[in-house]
Short mmCIF file of C-alpha atoms in Angstrom, two decimals:
data_model
loop_
_atom_site.label_atom_id
_atom_site.label_comp_id
_atom_site.label_asym_id
_atom_site.label_seq_id
_atom_site.Cartn_x
_atom_site.Cartn_y
_atom_site.Cartn_z
CA MET T 248 18.49 12.89 6.98
CA SER T 249 16.82 9.73 5.72
CA GLN T 250 18.83 7.43 3.54
CA LYS T 251 17.17 5.99 0.49
CA LYS T 252 17.57 2.28 0.09
CA SER T 253 16.32 -0.31 -2.30
CA ILE T 254 15.34 -3.56 -0.66
CA MET T 255 15.20 -6.72 -2.70
CA VAL T 256 14.13 -10.21 -1.78
CA SER T 257 16.51 -13.00 -2.75
CA GLN T 258 16.97 -13.55 -6.48
CA THR T 259 15.23 -16.93 -6.36
CA GLU T 260 12.03 -15.31 -5.04
CA ILE T 261 11.86 -12.27 -7.33
CA GLU T 262 8.72 -11.82 -9.31
CA GLU T 263 9.05 -8.25 -10.47
CA PHE T 264 5.83 -6.44 -11.20
CA GLN T 265 5.50 -3.36 -13.37
CA LEU T 266 3.53 -0.45 -11.95
CA GLU T 267 1.15 1.06 -14.48
CA PRO T 268 -1.42 3.83 -14.01
CA LEU T 269 -4.84 2.44 -13.16
CA ASN T 270 -6.86 2.22 -16.37
CA THR T 271 -9.96 4.22 -15.39
CA THR T 272 -11.45 7.69 -15.46
CA TYR T 273 -11.69 9.89 -12.40
CA ALA T 274 -15.49 9.51 -12.45
CA MET T 275 -15.13 5.70 -12.33
CA LEU T 276 -12.22 5.61 -9.86
CA LEU T 277 -14.17 4.60 -6.77
CA ASP T 278 -16.08 1.89 -8.67
CA THR T 279 -12.80 0.57 -10.08
CA ILE T 280 -11.27 0.34 -6.60
CA LYS T 281 -14.41 -1.32 -5.21
CA GLY T 282 -14.31 -3.82 -8.08
CA PHE T 283 -10.70 -4.69 -7.34
CA TYR T 284 -11.58 -5.36 -3.67
CA GLN T 285 -13.83 -8.17 -4.94
CA LYS T 286 -10.77 -9.93 -6.42
CA VAL T 287 -8.47 -9.51 -3.41
CA ASP T 288 -7.74 -12.07 -0.72
CA PRO T 289 -10.20 -11.14 2.10
CA VAL T 290 -7.41 -10.88 4.71
CA ILE T 291 -5.58 -8.38 2.52
CA ALA T 292 -8.79 -6.42 1.84
CA GLN T 293 -9.57 -6.21 5.57
CA SER T 294 -6.04 -4.97 6.26
CA ASN T 295 -6.76 -1.87 4.13
CA HIS T 296 -9.18 1.01 4.50
CA GLU T 297 -12.56 0.74 2.80
CA PRO T 298 -12.46 2.08 -0.79
CA THR T 299 -14.24 5.35 0.06
CA ARG T 300 -11.74 6.03 2.85
CA VAL T 301 -8.83 5.28 0.50
CA GLN T 302 -10.15 7.87 -1.94
CA GLU T 303 -10.63 10.43 0.88
CA LEU T 304 -7.06 9.92 2.09
CA MET T 305 -5.73 10.17 -1.43
CA GLU T 306 -7.60 13.44 -2.02
CA ASP T 307 -6.08 14.86 1.17
CA GLY T 308 -2.54 14.52 -0.19
CA TYR T 309 -0.60 15.72 -3.19
CA GLU T 310 0.29 14.01 -6.47
CA GLN T 311 -2.06 11.06 -6.15
CA ARG T 312 -1.02 7.89 -7.95
CA TYR T 313 -3.42 5.01 -8.46
CA MET T 314 -1.49 2.12 -10.00
CA SER T 315 -1.89 -1.51 -10.98
CA LEU T 316 0.78 -4.16 -10.40
CA VAL T 317 1.09 -5.93 -13.73
CA LYS T 318 3.02 -8.90 -15.04
CA ASP T 319 2.59 -10.40 -18.51
CA GLY T 320 -0.52 -8.28 -19.10
CA LYS T 321 -2.32 -9.57 -15.98
CA ILE T 322 -3.19 -7.34 -13.01
CA TYR T 323 -2.00 -8.80 -9.70
CA GLY T 324 -2.40 -5.85 -7.38
CA LEU T 325 -3.41 -2.27 -6.67
CA VAL T 326 -1.45 0.48 -4.94
CA CYS T 327 -2.57 4.00 -4.12
CA PHE T 328 -0.02 6.49 -2.81
CA ASN T 329 0.52 10.22 -2.52
CA TYR T 330 2.57 12.87 -0.78
CA GLU T 331 1.44 13.45 2.76
CA ARG T 332 -0.08 16.89 3.32
CA GLY T 333 1.56 18.92 6.07
CA PHE T 334 4.78 16.93 6.38
CA VAL T 335 7.29 19.77 6.86
CA ALA T 336 10.46 17.70 7.27
CA GLY T 337 10.68 16.82 3.58
CA HIS T 338 8.67 14.75 1.15
CA ARG T 339 6.87 11.75 2.62
CA CYS T 340 5.26 9.26 0.30
CA TYR T 341 2.24 7.63 1.92
CA ILE T 342 0.98 4.25 0.72
CA ARG T 343 -2.76 4.61 1.32
CA HIS T 344 -3.65 1.21 -0.09
CA PHE T 345 -1.70 -1.85 -1.13
CA SER T 346 -3.24 -5.18 -2.09
CA THR T 347 -2.63 -8.20 -4.25
CA ILE T 348 -5.03 -10.85 -5.48
CA SER T 349 -3.38 -13.40 -3.18
CA MET T 350 -0.84 -13.56 -0.37
CA ALA T 351 1.46 -15.47 -2.74
CA HIS T 352 2.11 -12.17 -4.58
CA PHE T 353 2.10 -9.83 -1.58
CA LYS T 354 5.80 -9.74 -0.69
CA ASN T 355 7.10 -9.39 -4.23
CA GLY T 356 4.36 -6.90 -5.05
CA LEU T 357 5.22 -4.72 -2.07
CA ASN T 358 8.91 -5.00 -2.95
CA SER T 359 8.10 -3.78 -6.48
CA VAL T 360 6.12 -0.84 -5.07
CA VAL T 361 8.87 0.21 -2.65
CA ASN T 362 11.54 0.00 -5.36
CA TYR T 363 9.32 1.97 -7.77
CA ILE T 364 8.75 4.73 -5.20
CA TRP T 365 12.48 5.09 -4.40
CA ARG T 366 13.31 5.11 -8.11
CA GLU T 367 10.49 7.34 -9.46
CA VAL T 368 9.18 9.53 -6.62
CA LEU T 369 11.12 12.32 -4.94
CA CYS T 370 10.67 11.44 -1.28
CA ASP T 371 12.63 11.16 1.95
CA ASP T 372 10.63 8.36 3.48
CA ILE T 373 7.68 6.06 2.89
CA ARG T 374 4.84 5.48 5.31
CA ALA T 375 2.07 2.86 5.19
CA GLU T 376 -0.86 1.74 7.33
CA ILE T 377 -2.13 -1.71 8.16
CA ILE T 378 -5.65 -1.88 9.55
CA HIS T 379 -6.14 -4.11 12.57
CA ILE T 380 -8.81 -6.74 12.11
CA GLN T 381 -10.89 -8.47 14.73
CA ASN T 382 -9.79 -12.02 15.48
CA GLU T 383 -12.09 -14.88 16.46
CA ASP T 384 -11.33 -14.23 20.15
CA GLY T 385 -12.46 -10.61 19.83
CA THR T 386 -9.00 -9.04 19.95
CA LYS T 387 -7.79 -6.71 17.23
CA LYS T 388 -4.43 -7.20 15.61
CA ALA T 389 -2.70 -6.62 12.33
CA ASN T 390 -2.40 -9.76 10.23
CA ALA T 391 0.94 -11.28 11.23
CA ASP T 392 1.99 -12.24 7.67
CA ILE T 393 1.23 -8.79 6.31
CA LYS T 394 2.96 -7.04 9.20
CA GLN T 395 6.02 -9.29 8.82
CA THR T 396 6.24 -8.56 5.09
CA PHE T 397 6.30 -4.82 5.72
CA LYS T 398 8.89 -5.33 8.47
CA GLU T 399 11.14 -7.38 6.16
CA LEU T 400 11.10 -4.50 3.68
CA GLY T 401 12.31 -2.03 6.31
CA PHE T 402 9.06 -0.57 7.66
CA ARG T 403 8.90 0.15 11.40
CA TRP T 404 5.74 0.65 13.40
CA LYS T 405 5.66 3.83 15.43
CA THR T 406 2.05 4.42 16.39
CA LEU T 407 -1.20 2.58 16.68
CA THR T 408 -4.47 4.40 16.17
CA ASN T 409 -7.72 2.48 16.31
CA ASN T 410 -11.14 4.10 16.33
CA PRO T 411 -13.24 2.13 18.86
CA SER T 412 -16.51 3.00 17.14
CA THR T 413 -15.47 1.85 13.67
CA GLY T 414 -12.83 -0.72 14.59
CA THR T 415 -10.25 0.94 12.36
#
């Protein structure tokens, strides 16, 4: 049985974000996500699926949540998560997209998301994906800073799946 845990960065680093439902209609959802990608650090954007793929993955799960990371009325990030379809061992929450407007907010934003999920969502575990991006030397790797941030918050990497034709 999985044990729920809340992981916090040191008190001196905490910049707690509130998670609020994305302020959009279903008809405008894809355009809203695409618009947010324009504000995101390019490395973070490339480490996520394209907006249309995010929406497809979200539609394939249950209880979709599209949320903004907000502090003092300003939006700093976007997270999309749902229950994974077909997970028979319990309830798995799947982070389909996580981004912040800059790397400076990434760790605390992800920490806020993880704590929100453990507090508000009935689940046994949390899964996330990081897309590998092509480096200048032609190799594909996950961004080291992003991967390390997930690792520090207790995520472990079990599998690697890259589609050679799309690079994802």
